[in-house]
C-alpha atoms as a printed R data frame, in Angstrom:
   type eleno elety resid chain resno       x       y       z
1  ATOM     1    CA   UNK     A     1  -1.533 -19.561 -19.824
2  ATOM     2    CA   UNK     A     2  -3.461 -17.717 -16.863
3  ATOM     3    CA   UNK     A     3  -0.752 -17.056 -15.334
4  ATOM     4    CA   UNK     A     4   0.987 -14.831 -17.894
5  ATOM     5    CA   UNK     A     5  -1.964 -13.444 -18.123
6  ATOM     6    CA   UNK     A     6  -2.202 -12.672 -14.734
7  ATOM     7    CA   UNK     A     7   1.307 -11.115 -14.378
8  ATOM     8    CA   UNK     A     8   0.807  -8.731 -17.443
9  ATOM     9    CA   UNK     A     9  -2.214  -7.992 -16.434
10 ATOM    10    CA   UNK     A    10  -1.153  -6.785 -12.800
11 ATOM    11    CA   UNK     A    11   2.110  -5.506 -14.584
12 ATOM    12    CA   UNK     A    12  -0.348  -2.903 -16.890
13 ATOM    13    CA   UNK     A    13  -1.719  -1.748 -13.636
14 ATOM    14    CA   UNK     A    14  -4.764  -4.370 -12.968
15 ATOM    15    CA   UNK     A    15  -5.264  -4.774  -9.450
16 ATOM    16    CA   UNK     A    16  -5.617  -8.346  -7.976
17 ATOM    17    CA   UNK     A    17  -9.180  -8.307  -7.341
18 ATOM    18    CA   UNK     A    18  -9.994  -7.086 -10.979
19 ATOM    19    CA   UNK     A    19  -7.784  -9.294 -12.392
20 ATOM    20    CA   UNK     A    20  -9.324 -12.143 -10.751
21 ATOM    21    CA   UNK     A    21 -12.813 -11.217 -11.601
22 ATOM    22    CA   UNK     A    22 -11.979 -10.900 -15.515
23 ATOM    23    CA   UNK     A    23 -10.419 -14.251 -15.525
24 ATOM    24    CA   UNK     A    24 -12.303 -16.125 -13.353
25 ATOM    25    CA   UNK     A    25  -9.775 -16.895 -11.177
26 ATOM    26    CA   UNK     A    26  -9.663 -16.452  -6.831
27 ATOM    27    CA   UNK     A    27  -8.516 -13.799  -6.052
28 ATOM    28    CA   UNK     A    28  -5.763 -15.656  -3.821
29 ATOM    29    CA   UNK     A    29  -4.323 -17.669  -6.942
30 ATOM    30    CA   UNK     A    30  -3.765 -14.156  -8.508
31 ATOM    31    CA   UNK     A    31  -2.436 -12.781  -4.953
32 ATOM    32    CA   UNK     A    32  -0.181 -15.610  -4.520
33 ATOM    33    CA   UNK     A    33   1.207 -15.350  -8.230
34 ATOM    34    CA   UNK     A    34   1.840 -11.794  -8.254
35 ATOM    35    CA   UNK     A    35   4.487 -12.670  -4.927
36 ATOM    36    CA   UNK     A    36   6.508 -14.504  -7.059
37 ATOM    37    CA   UNK     A    37   6.803 -12.043  -9.429
């Protein structure tokens, strides 16, 4: 669920820090998920 939200937010132009702050997850989690896609 969170992984899908990360992907959608980053693809829609949200930054990594913004995405992490909004979803309440670590920036490294967002960064790792972004690199996979």
